[in-house]
Every structure is written in C-alpha cells, then in structure tokens.
Short mmCIF file of C-alpha atoms in Angstrom, two decimals:
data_model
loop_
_atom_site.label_atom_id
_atom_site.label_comp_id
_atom_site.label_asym_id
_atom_site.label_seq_id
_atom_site.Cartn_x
_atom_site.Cartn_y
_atom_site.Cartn_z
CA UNK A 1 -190.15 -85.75 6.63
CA UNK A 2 -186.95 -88.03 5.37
CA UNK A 3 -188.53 -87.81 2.09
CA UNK A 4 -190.84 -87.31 -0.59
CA UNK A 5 -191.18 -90.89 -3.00
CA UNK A 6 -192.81 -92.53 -5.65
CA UNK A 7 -193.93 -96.24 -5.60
CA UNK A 8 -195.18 -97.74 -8.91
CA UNK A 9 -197.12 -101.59 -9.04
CA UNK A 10 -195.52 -103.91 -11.50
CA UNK A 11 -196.73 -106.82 -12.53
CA UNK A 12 -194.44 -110.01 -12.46
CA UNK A 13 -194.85 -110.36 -16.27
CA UNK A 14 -193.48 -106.52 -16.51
CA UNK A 15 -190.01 -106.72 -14.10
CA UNK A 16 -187.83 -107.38 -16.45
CA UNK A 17 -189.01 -104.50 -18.85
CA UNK A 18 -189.36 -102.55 -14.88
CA UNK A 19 -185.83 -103.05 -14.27
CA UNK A 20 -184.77 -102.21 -17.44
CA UNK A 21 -186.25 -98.97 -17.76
CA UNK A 22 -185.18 -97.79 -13.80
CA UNK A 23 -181.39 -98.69 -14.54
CA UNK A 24 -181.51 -96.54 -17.97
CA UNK A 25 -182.63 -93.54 -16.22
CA UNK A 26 -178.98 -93.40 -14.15
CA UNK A 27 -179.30 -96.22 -11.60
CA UNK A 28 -177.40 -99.02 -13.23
CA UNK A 29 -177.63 -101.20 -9.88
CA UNK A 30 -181.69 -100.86 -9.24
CA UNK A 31 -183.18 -104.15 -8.33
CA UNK A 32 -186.59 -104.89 -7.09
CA UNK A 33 -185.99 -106.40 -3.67
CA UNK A 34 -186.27 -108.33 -1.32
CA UNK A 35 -186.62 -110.58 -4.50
CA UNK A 36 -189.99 -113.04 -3.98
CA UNK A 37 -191.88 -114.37 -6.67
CA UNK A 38 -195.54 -112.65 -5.83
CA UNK A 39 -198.14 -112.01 -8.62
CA UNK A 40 -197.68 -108.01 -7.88
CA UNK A 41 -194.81 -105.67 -6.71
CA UNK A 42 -194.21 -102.17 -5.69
CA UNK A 43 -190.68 -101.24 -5.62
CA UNK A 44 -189.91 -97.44 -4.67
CA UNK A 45 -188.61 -95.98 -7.74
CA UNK A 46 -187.92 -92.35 -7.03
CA UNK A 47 -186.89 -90.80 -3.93
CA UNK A 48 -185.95 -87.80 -2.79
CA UNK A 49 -183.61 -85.96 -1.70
CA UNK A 50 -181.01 -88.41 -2.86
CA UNK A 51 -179.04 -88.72 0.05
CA UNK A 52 -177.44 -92.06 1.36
CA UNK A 53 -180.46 -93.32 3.33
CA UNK A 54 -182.99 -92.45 0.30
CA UNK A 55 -180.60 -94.63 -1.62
CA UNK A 56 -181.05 -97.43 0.61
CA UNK A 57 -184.50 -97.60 0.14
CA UNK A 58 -184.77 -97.81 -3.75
CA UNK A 59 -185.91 -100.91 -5.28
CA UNK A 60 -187.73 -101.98 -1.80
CA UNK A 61 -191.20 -103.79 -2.53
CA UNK A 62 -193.54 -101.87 -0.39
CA UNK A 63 -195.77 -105.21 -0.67
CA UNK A 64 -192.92 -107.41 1.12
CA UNK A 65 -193.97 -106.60 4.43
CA UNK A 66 -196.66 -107.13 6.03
CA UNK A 67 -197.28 -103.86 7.80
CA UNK A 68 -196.59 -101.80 4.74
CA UNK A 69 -198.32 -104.08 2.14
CA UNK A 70 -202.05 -103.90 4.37
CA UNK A 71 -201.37 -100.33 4.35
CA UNK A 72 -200.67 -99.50 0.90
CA UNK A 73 -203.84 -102.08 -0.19
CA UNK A 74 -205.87 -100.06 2.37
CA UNK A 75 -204.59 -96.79 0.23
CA UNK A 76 -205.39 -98.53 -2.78
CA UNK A 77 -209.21 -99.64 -2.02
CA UNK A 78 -209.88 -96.28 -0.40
CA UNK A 79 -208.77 -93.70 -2.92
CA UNK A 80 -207.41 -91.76 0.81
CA UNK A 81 -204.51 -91.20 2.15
CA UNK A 82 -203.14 -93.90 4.70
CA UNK A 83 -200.28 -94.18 7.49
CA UNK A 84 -198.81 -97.08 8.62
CA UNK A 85 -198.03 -98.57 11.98
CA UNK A 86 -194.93 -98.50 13.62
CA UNK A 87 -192.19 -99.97 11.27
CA UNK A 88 -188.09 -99.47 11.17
CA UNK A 89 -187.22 -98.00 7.94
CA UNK A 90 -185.44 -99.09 5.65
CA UNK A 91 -183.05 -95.84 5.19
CA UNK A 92 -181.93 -96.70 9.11
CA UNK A 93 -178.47 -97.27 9.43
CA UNK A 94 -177.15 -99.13 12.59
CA UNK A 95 -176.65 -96.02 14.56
CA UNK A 96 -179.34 -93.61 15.96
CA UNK A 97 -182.24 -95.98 15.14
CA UNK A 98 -185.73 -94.59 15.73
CA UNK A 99 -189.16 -95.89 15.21
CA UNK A 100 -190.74 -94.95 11.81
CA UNK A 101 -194.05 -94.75 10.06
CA UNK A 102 -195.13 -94.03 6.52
CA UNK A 103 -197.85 -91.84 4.67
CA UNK A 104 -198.76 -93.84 1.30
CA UNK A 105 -201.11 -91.11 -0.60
CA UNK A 106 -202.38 -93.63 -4.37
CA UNK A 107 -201.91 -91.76 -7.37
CA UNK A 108 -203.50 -93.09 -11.10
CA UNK A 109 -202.72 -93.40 -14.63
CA UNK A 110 -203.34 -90.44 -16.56
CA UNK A 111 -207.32 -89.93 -17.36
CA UNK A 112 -208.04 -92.53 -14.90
CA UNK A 113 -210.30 -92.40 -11.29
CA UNK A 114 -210.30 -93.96 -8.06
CA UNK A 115 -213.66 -95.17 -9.24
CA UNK A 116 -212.53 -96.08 -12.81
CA UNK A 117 -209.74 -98.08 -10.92
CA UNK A 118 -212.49 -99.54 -8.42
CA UNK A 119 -215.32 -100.69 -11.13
CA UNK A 120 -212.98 -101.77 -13.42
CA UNK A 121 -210.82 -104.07 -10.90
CA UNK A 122 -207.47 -102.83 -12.51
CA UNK A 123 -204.42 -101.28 -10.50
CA UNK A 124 -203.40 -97.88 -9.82
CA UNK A 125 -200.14 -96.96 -11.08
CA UNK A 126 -198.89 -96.70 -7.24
CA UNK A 127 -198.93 -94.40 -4.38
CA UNK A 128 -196.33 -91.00 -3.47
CA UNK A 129 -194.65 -92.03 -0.02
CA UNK A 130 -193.09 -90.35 2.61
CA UNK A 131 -191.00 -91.72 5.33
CA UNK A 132 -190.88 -90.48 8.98
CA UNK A 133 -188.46 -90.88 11.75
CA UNK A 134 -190.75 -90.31 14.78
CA UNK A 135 -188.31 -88.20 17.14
CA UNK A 136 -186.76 -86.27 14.19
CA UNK A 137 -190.45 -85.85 13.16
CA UNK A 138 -191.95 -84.94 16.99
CA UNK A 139 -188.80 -82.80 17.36
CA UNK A 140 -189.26 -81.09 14.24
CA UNK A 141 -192.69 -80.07 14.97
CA UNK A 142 -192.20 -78.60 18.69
CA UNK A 143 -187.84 -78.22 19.04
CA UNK A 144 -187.47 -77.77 22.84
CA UNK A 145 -191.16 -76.79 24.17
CA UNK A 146 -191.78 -80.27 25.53
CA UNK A 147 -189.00 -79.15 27.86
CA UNK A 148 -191.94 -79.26 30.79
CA UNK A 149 -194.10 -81.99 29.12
CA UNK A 150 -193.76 -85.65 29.32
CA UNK A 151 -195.22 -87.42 25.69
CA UNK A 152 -195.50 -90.82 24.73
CA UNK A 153 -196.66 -91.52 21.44
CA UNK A 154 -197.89 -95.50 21.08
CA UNK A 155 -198.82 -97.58 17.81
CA UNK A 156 -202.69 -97.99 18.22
CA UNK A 157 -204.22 -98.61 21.51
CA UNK A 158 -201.48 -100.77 23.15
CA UNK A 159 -199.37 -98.62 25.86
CA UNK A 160 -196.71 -101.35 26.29
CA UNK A 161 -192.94 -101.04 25.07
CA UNK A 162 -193.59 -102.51 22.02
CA UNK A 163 -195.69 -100.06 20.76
CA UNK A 164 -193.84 -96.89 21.95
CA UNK A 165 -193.19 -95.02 19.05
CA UNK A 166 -191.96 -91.83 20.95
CA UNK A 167 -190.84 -90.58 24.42
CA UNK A 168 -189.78 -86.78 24.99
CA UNK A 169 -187.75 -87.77 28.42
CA UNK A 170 -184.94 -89.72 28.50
CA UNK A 171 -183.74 -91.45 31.27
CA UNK A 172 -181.82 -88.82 33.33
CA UNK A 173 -185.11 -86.60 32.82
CA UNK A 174 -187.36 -89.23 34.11
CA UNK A 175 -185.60 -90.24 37.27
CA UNK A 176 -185.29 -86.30 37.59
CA UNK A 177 -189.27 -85.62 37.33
CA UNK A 178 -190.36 -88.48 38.83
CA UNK A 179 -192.40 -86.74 41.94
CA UNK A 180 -192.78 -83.84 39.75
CA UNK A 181 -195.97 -84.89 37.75
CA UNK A 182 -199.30 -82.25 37.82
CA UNK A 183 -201.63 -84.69 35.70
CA UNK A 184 -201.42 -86.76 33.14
CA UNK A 185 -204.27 -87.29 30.41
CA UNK A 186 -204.57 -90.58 27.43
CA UNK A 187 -205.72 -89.41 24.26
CA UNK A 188 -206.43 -91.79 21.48
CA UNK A 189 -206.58 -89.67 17.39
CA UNK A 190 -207.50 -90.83 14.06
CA UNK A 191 -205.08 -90.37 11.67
CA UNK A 192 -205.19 -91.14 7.81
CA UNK A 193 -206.81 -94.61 8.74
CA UNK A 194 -204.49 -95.78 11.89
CA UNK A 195 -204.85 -95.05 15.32
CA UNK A 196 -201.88 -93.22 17.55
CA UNK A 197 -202.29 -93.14 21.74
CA UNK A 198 -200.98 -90.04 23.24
CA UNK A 199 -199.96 -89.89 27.01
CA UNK A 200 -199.46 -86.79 28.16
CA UNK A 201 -197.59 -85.72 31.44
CA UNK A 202 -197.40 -82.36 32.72
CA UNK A 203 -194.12 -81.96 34.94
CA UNK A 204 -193.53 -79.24 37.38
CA UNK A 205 -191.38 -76.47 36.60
CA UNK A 206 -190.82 -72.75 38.08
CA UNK A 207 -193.05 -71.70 35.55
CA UNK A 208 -196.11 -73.25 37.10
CA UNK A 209 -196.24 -71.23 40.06
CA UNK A 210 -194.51 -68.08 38.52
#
C-alpha cells in the first residue's frame, strides 16, 4: 500500500474557505488541482506517510479524471468499497513507473448514513483512499514464490497490452521458459466492484519432478 488518504468533496462556493483552511494546518502551498471550474471537487487532503510521492499527490481532484471520478461516484451511490481500473498515479516519478489502481472506501459527516446521504440527495464528506503500485503490491504479497509461476494480471476482461497491469517474468525469464510451460489457466475475480483477469502459467522447474 503507498498510502493511507483522505479525500473530502467541496463545493465550488466553499474553495476558497477549502484552501484556506488546508494551508493553515502547515501546507502553505496546497492548491486544489488540476484547477477546472466543475460544480464539485475532491482534492486529497491528507496523506500518509508524508513522503515525497504522498506530497505529490495533495491537492489532486479525484473527480478530474475520468477513471477515478466514475469510481469514486460508484463509492458514493453504493455506500461499498470500490477499486479503480488501471490508472498511473500521481505520486509516480519518471523513473520505475508501474501501473496503479486505487481503493476509494466513502466515509460521512458525523451522525449521518449512507441512507441519510441517499434519501436526502446531499454529499458525503468524501472517501479514505489508498494508492497501489501493482508490482510493489503483487511483490509484497508473495516476495519470490512466483519464482516457478508465470502471472499476468489484466484491467477487466481485455488480455491485450493495454490492459496488463502486472507480469511476474521479465524478458530474460520469458525467452528462458518459453518451452517450459505445464498449463496455463484464465481466471476472471470480482473485486470491490471492478473486474481483474488472471493468467496463470505454471513453468517447469526441478521441483516438478523431484
């Protein structure tokens, strides 16, 4: 996980007063951005850890995008927790860039409800966030014992490049186990309201016939 955040909806009548508030608390250059002139905003105001990547991202309208913005509205009208598609952060830096998705969980005003929210047509005060770089996350979960297995990980149901949000060989690996592959099985999964395809590849290794 790159990070634990906080995203709050302001209104365009409120940035000003928004702005104001956000630089007070220690961040005297906090801007909402990219700067648009929409009826509704909702700029990541707290991130952590604080490192310089998290920095990066504070201030960024979560609505600006498109892929973000359908997801957050999704986590909005549900109540649930929701993860994005495939997306480049915005903490990536020109080196080491990897694919990246999102988990936007909505959160409420004090005393309120989803369903309060929901009958009364009014906004939720925003959603906690969390950013993930996919092979820092993949990696994370299972360190070296893919050593014998060959994942992909695509966005939705589309296998092509586009949507390849993860690979576990890289290209000296691949050439190497080429004529080396047992089976191979496609697995679509759920996941907080988006859809990942798995392809997995088992390769041959002394193990196998140990």
């Amino acid at each position: 996980i790159q990070g634990i955040g906080v995203a709050e909806f302001v209104n365009r009548s409120q940035i000003d007063k928004h702005v104001e508030k956000v630089r007070a608390e220690g961040f005297p250059d906090y801007a909402i951005r990219p700067s648009g002139d929409s009826e509704i905003h909702a700029p990541v105001i707290y991130l952590e850890p604080s490192n310089y990547r998290n920095l990066r991202a504070l201030g960024y309208d979560l609505l600006s995008e498109p892929i973000r913005r359908t997801t957050v509205e999704k986590a909005r009208d549900t109540g649930k927790p929701q993860i994005t598609g495939k997306v480049k952060l915005v903490q990536e830096t020109e080196k080491d860039v990897q694919p990246g998705f999102l988990m936007y969980v909505p959160i409420y005003r004090h005393g309120d409800t989803f369903s309060v929210v929901r009958d009364d047509q009014t906004e939720p005060f925003g959603n906690v966030n969390s950013p993930f770089r996919m092979r820092d996350f993949i990696e994370g979960l299972f360190g070296k014992s893919l050593q014998d297995i060959g994942l992909k990980i695509y966005d939705g149901d589309d296998t092509s490049e586009k949507s390849l949000m993860y690979e576990s060989l890289d290209d000296g690996k691949k050439s190497s186990h080429e004529n080396e592959k047992l089976f191979t099985q496609k697995k679509v999964i759920d996941l907080y309201g988006h859809q990942w395809t798995l392809v997995v590849t088992k390769l041959a290794s002394p193990e196998v016939f140990y």
